[in-house]
mmCIF file of C-alpha atoms and ligand atoms in Angstrom:
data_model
loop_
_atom_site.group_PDB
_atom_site.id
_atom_site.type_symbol
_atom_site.label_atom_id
_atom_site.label_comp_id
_atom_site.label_asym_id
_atom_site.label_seq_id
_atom_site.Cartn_x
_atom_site.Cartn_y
_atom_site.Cartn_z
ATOM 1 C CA UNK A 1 -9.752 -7.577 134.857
ATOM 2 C CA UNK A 2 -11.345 -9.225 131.868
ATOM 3 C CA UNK A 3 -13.527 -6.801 130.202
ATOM 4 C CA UNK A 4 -16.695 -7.941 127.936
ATOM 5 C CA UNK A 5 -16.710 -6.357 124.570
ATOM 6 C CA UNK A 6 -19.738 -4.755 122.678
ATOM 7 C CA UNK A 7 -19.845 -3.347 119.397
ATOM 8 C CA UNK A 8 -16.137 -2.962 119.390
ATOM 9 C CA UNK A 9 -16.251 -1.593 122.559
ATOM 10 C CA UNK A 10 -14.804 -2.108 126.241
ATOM 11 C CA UNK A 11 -17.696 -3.105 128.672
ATOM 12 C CA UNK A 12 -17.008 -2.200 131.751
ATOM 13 C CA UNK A 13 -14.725 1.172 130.635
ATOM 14 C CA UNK A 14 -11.711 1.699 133.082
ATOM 15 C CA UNK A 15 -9.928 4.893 133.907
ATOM 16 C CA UNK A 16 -7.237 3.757 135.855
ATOM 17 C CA UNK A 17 -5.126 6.426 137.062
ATOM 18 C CA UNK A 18 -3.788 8.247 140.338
ATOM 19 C CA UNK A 19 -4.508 11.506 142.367
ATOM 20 C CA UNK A 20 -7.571 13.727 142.472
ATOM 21 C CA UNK A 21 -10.793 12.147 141.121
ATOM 22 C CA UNK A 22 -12.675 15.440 141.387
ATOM 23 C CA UNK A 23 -10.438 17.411 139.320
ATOM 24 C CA UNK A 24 -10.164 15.095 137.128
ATOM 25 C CA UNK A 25 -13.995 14.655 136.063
ATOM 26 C CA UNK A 26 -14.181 18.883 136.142
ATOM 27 C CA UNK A 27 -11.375 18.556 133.798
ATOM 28 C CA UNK A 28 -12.716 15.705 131.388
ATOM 29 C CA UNK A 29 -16.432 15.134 131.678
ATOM 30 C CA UNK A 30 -17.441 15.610 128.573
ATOM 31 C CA UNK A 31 -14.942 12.137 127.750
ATOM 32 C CA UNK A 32 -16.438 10.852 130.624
ATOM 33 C CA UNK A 33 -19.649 11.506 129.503
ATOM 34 C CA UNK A 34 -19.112 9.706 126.420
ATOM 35 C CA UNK A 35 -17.359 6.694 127.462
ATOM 36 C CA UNK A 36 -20.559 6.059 129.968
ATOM 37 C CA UNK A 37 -23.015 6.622 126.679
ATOM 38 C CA UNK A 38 -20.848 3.821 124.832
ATOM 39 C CA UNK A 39 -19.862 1.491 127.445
ATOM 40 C CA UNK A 40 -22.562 2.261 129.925
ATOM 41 C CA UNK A 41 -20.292 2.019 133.141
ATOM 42 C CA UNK A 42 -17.397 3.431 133.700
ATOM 43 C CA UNK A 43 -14.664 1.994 136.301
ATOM 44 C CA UNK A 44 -12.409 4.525 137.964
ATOM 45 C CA UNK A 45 -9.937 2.761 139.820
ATOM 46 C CA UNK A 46 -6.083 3.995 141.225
ATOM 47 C CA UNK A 47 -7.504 7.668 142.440
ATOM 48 C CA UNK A 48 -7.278 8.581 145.997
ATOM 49 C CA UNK A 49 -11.021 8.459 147.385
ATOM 50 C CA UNK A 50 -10.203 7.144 150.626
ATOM 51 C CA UNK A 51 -13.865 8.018 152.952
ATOM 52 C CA UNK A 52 -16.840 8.883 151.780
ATOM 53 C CA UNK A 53 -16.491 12.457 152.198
ATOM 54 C CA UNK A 54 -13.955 11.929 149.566
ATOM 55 C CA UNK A 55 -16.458 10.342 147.011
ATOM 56 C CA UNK A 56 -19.216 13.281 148.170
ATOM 57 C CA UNK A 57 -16.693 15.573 146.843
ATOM 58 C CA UNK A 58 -16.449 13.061 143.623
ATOM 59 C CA UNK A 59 -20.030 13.043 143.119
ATOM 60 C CA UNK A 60 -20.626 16.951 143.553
ATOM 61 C CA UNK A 61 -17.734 17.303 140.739
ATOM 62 C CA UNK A 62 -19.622 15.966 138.592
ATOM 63 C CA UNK A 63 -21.803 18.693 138.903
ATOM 64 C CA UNK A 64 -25.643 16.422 137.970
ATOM 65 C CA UNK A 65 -28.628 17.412 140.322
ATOM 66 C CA UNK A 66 -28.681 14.927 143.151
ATOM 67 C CA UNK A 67 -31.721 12.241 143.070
ATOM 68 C CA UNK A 68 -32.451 12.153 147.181
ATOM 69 C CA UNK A 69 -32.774 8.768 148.670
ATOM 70 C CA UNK A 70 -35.328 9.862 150.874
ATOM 71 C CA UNK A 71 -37.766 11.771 148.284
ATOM 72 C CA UNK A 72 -37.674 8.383 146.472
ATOM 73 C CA UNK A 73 -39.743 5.348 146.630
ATOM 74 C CA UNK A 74 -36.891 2.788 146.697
ATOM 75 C CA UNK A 75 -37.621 -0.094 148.688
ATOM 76 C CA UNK A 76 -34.333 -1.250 150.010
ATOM 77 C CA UNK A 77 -33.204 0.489 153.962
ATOM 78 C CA UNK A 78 -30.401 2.802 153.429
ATOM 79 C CA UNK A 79 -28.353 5.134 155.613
ATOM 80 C CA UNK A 80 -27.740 8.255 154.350
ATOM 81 C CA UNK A 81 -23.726 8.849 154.902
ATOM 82 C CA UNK A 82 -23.558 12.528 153.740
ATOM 83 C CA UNK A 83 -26.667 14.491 152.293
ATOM 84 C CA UNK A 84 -25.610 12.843 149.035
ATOM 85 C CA UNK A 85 -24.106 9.458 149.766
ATOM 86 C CA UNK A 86 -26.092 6.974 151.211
ATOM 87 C CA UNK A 87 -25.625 2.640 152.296
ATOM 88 C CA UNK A 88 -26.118 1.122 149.034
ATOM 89 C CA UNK A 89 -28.696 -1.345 150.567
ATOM 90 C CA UNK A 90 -28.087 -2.499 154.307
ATOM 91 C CA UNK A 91 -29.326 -6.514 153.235
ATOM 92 C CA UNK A 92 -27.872 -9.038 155.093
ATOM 93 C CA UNK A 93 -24.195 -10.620 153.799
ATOM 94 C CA UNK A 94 -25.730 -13.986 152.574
ATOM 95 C CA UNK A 95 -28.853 -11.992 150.468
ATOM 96 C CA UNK A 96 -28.116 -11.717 146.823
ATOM 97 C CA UNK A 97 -29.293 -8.640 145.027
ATOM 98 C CA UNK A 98 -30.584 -9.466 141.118
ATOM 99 C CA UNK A 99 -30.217 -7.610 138.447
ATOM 100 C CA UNK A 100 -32.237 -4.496 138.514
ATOM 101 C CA UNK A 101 -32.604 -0.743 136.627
ATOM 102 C CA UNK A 102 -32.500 1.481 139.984
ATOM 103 C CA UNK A 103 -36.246 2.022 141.145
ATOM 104 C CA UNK A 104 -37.372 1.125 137.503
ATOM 105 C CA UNK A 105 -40.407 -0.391 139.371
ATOM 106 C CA UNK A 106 -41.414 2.895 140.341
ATOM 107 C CA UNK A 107 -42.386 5.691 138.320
ATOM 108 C CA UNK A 108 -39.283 8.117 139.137
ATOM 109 C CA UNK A 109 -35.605 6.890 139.119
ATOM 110 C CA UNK A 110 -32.681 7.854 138.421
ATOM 111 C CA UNK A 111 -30.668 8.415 134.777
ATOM 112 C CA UNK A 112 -27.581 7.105 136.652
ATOM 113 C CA UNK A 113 -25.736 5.729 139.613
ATOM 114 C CA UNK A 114 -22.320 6.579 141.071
ATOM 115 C CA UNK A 115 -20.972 3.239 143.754
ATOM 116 C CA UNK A 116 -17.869 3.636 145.660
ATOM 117 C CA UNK A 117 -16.514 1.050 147.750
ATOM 118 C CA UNK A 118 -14.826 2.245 150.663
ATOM 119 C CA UNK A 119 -13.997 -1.635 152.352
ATOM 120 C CA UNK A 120 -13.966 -4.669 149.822
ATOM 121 C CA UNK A 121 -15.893 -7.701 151.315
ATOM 122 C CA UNK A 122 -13.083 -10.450 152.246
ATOM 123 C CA UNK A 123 -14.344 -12.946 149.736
ATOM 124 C CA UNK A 124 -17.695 -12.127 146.864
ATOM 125 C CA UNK A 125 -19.528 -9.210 147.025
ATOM 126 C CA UNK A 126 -18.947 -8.403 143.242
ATOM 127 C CA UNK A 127 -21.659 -5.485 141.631
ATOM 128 C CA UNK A 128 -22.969 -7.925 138.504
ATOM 129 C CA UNK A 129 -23.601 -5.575 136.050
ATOM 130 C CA UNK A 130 -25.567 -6.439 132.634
ATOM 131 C CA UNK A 131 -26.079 -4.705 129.675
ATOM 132 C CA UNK A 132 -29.820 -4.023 129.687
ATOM 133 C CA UNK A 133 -29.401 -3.459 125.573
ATOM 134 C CA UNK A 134 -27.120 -6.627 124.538
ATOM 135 C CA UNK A 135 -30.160 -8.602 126.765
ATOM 136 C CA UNK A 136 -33.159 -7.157 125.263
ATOM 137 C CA UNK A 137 -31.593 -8.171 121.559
ATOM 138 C CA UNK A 138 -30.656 -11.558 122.911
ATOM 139 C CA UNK A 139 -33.761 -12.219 124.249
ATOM 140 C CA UNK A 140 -35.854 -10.658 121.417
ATOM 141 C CA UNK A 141 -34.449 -13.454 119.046
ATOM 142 C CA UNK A 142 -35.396 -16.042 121.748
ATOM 143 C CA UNK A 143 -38.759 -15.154 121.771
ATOM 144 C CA UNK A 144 -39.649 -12.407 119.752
ATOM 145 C CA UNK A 145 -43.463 -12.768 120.887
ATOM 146 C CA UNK A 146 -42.796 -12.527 124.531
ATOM 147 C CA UNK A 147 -40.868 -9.244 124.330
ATOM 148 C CA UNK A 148 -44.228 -8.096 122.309
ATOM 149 C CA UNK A 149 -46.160 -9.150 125.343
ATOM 150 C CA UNK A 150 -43.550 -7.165 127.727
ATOM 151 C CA UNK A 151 -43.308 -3.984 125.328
ATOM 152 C CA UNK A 152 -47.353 -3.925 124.377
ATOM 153 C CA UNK A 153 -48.624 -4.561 128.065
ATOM 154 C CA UNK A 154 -45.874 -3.299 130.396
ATOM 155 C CA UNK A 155 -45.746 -5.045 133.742
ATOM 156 C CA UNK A 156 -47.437 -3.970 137.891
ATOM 157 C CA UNK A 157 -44.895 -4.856 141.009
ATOM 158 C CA UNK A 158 -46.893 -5.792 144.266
ATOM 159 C CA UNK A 159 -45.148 -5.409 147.389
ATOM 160 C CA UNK A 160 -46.234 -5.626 151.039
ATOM 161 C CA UNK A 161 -43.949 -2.827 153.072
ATOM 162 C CA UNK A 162 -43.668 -3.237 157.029
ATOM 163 C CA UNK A 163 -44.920 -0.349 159.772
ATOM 164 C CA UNK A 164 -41.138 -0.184 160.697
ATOM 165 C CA UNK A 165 -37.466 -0.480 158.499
ATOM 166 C CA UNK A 166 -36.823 -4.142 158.241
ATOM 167 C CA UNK A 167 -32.917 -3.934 158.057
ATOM 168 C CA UNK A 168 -33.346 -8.194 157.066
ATOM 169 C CA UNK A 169 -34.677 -7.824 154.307
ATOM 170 C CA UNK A 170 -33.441 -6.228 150.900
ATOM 171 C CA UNK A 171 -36.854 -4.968 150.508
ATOM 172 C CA UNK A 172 -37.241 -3.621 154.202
ATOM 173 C CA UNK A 173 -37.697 0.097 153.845
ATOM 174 C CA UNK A 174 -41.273 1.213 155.985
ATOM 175 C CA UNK A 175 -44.246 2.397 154.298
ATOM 176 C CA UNK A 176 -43.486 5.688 156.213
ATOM 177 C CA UNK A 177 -40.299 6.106 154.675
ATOM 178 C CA UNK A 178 -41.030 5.415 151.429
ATOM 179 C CA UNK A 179 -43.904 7.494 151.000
ATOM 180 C CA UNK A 180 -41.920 10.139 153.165
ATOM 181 C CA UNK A 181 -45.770 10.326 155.589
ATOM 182 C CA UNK A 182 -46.661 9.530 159.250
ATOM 183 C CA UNK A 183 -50.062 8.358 159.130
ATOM 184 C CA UNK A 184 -51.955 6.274 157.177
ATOM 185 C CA UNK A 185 -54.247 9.060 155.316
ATOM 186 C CA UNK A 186 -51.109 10.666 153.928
ATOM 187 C CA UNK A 187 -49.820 7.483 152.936
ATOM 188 C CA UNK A 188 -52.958 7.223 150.778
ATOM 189 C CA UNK A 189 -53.289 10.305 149.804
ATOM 190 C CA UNK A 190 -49.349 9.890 148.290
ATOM 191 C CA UNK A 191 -50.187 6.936 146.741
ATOM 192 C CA UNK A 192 -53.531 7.917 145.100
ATOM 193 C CA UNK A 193 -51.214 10.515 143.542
ATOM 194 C CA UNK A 194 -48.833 7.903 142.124
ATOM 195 C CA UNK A 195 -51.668 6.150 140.710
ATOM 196 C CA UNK A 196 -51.164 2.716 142.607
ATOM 197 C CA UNK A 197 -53.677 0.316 144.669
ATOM 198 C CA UNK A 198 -53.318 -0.787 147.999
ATOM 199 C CA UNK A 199 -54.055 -3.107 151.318
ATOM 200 C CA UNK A 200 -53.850 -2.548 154.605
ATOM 201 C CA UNK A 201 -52.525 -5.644 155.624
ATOM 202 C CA UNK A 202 -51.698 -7.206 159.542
ATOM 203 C CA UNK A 203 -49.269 -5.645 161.797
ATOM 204 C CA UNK A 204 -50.598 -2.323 159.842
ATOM 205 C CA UNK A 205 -47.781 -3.370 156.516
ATOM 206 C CA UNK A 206 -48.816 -2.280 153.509
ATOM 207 C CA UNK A 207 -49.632 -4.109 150.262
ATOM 208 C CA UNK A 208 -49.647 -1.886 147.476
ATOM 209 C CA UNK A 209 -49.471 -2.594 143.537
ATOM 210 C CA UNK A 210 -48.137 0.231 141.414
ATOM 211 C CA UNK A 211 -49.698 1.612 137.929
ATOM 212 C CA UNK A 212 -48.489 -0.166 134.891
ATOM 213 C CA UNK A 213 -44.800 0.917 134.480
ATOM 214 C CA UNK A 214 -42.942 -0.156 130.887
ATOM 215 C CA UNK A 215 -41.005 -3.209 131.181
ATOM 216 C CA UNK A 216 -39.295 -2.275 127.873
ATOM 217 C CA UNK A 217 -37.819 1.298 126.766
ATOM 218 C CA UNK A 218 -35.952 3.035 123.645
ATOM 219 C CA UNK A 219 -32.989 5.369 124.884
ATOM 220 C CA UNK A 220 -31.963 8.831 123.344
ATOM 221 C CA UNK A 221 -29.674 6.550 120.197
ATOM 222 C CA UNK A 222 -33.148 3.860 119.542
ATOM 223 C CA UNK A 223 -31.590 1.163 121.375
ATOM 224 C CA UNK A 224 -34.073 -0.814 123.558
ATOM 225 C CA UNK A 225 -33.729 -1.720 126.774
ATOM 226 C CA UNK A 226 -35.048 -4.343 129.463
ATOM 227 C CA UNK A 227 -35.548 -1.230 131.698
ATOM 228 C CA UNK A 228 -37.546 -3.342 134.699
ATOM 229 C CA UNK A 229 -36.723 -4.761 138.068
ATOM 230 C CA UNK A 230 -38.852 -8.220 136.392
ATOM 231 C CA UNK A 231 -34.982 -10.063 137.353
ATOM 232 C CA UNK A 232 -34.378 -8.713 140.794
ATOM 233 C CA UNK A 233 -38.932 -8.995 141.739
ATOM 234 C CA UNK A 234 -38.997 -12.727 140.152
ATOM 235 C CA UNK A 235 -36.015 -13.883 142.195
ATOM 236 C CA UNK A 236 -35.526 -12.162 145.491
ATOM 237 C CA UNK A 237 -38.217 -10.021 146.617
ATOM 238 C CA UNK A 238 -39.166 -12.892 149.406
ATOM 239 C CA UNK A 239 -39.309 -12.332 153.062
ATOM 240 C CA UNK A 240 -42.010 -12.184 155.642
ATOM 241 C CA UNK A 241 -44.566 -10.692 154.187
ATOM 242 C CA UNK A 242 -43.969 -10.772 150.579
ATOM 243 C CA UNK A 243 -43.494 -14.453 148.001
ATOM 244 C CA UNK A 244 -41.376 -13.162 144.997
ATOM 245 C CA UNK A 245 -43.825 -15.104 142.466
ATOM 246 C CA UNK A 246 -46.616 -13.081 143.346
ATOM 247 C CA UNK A 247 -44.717 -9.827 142.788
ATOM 248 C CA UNK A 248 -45.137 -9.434 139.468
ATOM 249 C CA UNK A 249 -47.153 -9.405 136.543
ATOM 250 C CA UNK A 250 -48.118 -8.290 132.935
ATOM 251 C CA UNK A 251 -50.329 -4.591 132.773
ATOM 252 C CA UNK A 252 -53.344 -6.218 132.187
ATOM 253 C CA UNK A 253 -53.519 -8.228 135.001
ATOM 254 C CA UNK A 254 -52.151 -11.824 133.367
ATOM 255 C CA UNK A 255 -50.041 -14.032 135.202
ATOM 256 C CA UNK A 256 -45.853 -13.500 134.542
ATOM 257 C CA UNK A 257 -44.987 -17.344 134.811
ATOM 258 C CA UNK A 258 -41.541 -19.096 136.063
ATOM 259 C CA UNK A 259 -41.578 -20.083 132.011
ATOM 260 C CA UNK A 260 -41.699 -16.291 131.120
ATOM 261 C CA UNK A 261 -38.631 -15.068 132.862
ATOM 262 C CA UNK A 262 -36.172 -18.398 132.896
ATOM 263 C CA UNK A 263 -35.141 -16.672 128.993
ATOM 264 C CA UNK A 264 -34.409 -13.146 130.701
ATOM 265 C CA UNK A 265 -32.892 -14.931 134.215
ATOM 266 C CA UNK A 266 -30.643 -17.511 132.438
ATOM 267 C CA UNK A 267 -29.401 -14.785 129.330
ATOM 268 C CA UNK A 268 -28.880 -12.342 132.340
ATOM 269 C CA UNK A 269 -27.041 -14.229 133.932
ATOM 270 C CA UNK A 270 -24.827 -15.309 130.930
ATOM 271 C CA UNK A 271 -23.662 -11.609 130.228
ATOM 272 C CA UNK A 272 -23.283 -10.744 133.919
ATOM 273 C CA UNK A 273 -19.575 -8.635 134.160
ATOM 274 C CA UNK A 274 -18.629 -9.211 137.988
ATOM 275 C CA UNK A 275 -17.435 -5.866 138.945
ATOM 276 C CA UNK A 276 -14.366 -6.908 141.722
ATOM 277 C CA UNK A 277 -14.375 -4.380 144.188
ATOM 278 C CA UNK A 278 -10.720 -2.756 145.011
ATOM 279 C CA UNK A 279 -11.102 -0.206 148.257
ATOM 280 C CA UNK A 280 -10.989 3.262 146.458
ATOM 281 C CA UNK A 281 -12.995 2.377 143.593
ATOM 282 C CA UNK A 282 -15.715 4.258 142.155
ATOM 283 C CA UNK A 283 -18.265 3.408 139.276
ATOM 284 C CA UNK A 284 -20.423 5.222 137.409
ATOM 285 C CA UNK A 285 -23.408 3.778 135.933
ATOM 286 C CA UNK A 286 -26.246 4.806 133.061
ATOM 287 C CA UNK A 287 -29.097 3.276 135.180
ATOM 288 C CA UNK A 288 -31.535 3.163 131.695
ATOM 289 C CA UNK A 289 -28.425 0.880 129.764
ATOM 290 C CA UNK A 290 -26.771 -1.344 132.772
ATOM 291 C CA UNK A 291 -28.429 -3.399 135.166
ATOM 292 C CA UNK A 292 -26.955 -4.092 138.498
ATOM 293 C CA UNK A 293 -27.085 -6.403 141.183
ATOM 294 C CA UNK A 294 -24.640 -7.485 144.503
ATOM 295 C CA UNK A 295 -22.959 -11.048 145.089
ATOM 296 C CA UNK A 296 -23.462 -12.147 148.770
ATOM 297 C CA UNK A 297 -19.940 -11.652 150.550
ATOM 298 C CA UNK A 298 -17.968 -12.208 154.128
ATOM 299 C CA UNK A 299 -16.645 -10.131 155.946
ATOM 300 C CA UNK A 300 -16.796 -6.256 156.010
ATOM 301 C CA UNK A 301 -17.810 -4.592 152.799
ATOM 302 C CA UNK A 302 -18.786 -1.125 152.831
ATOM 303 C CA UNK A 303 -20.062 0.226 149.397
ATOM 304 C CA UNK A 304 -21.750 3.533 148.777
ATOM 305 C CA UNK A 305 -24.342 4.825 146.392
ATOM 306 C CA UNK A 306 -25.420 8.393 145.434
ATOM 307 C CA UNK A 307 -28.341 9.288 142.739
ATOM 308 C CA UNK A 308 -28.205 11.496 139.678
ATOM 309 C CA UNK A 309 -31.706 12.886 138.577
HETATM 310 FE FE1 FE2 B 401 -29.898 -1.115 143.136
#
């Protein structure tokens, strides 16, 4: 596998080894720990994690508090495997998945992501991963003034959710389920709480728009980062009741155009790693560095996803 390289460093980082994953992240997290804060994923490939019981077991020895799927306001469907380990997003084969920050277009997500793939997809299926960092820089010499806009403003998602899960679609999950209520009073009061607007729409979906989120963060070292889901709204959050190019734009209100994000799509798409699923491999992921995304594939793939708070 043909790694990128970043400031001297190896991006994706591999740990390719045999034997017991678990012991061996009790044993060594604090290298672990500091490969993810330079490289921002790390690859662990070669172990034996061979069901998903296995990677539970993986997950819980790395010993961070588990971010639930179902406490969060995610809005892909997803099938919770083991309390921890859940579908990564149950989207049909042909539907790609752009480059996102996990739930970064709500305001709680998670500081990272652990992936295991338990069946490889016969032919694409990759995880694109960006650096979020390498992007912003790229991008800020591009257009220095539009990063101002995205940094000074910050940017509002609208999204209509259905009544019921809409497994055909990658943004399917109901508005029950993601605001974790029956009826429609508790789904207001929720999101009066989270500070967002919202429409009852036909067939009793949901429109909603959320508070102004940041489209553009520092992390814990000062590097900036295009923490957003701008990519993955822009480009593929279309299906019966939503058009992607009404699913975004700036805080104050102000149209995001096509012109706005082809600098962000096309340099995105330029540093995209392909991550080439083996069965048995598991990733780890800083959520606020990396972006991530999925390939469409054939055949069976099976890859799993648990959160870290
Ligand atoms: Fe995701």
């Amino acid at each position: 596998m043909k790694q990128q390289h970043w400031n001297g460093r190896d991006f994706p980082a591999i740990v390719e080894s045999s034997g017991d994953l678990p012991a061996y992240l009790k044993s060594k997290k604090a290298d672990v720990g500091l490969l993810l804060k330079n490289a921002g994923t790390v690859l662990f490939r070669g172990f034996d994690v061979a069901a998903p019981e296995d990677f539970d077991a993986v997950v819980e020895a790395y010993g961070d508090d588990n971010f639930a799927y179902k406490e969060s306001l995610s809005n892909a469907v997803r099938v919770n495997v083991t309390p921890r380990v859940f579908t990564a997003n149950e989207a049909p084969p042909e539907t790609s998945i752009y480059l996102h920050h996990e739930m970064a277009q709500t305001p709680i997500y998670p500081s990272k992501l652990f992936f295991y793939c338990q069946i490889a997809a016969d032919k694409g299926g990759a995880t694109p991963l960006c650096r979020s960092d390498v992007l912003l820089e790229k991008l800020a010499k591009e257009d220095p003034d539009l990063v101002q806009a995205f940094a000074d403003k910050g940017v509002r998602y609208s999204s209509t959710m259905p009544l019921e899960n809409d497994a055909g679609s990658g943004q399917g999950r109901s508005w029950r389920s993601t605001l974790s209520c029956e009826s429609k009073e508790g789904a207001e009061a929720r999101l009066q709480a989270l500070g967002y607007e919202w429409k009852w729409q036909e067939h009793e979906s949901l429109r909603v728009t959320t508070p102004v989120l940041s489209a553009v963060r520092s992390v814990d070292d000062g590097r900036r980062v295009f923490f957003n889901q701008l990519i993955a709204a822009f480009r593929g959050w279309s299906d019966s009741r939503n058009d992607a190019s009404k699913s975004i734009c700036f805080g104050d209100g102000t149209a995001i155009t096509p012109d706005h994000m082809a600098g962000a799509i096309r340099l995105a798409d330029e540093l995209s790693f392909d991550l080439q699923w083996q069965s048995g491999d598991v990733a780890l992921i800083d959520n606020f560095t990396v972006m991530h995304g999925r390939r469409p594939f054939e055949g069976t793939r099976r890859v799993l996803a648990s959160l870290i708070k």
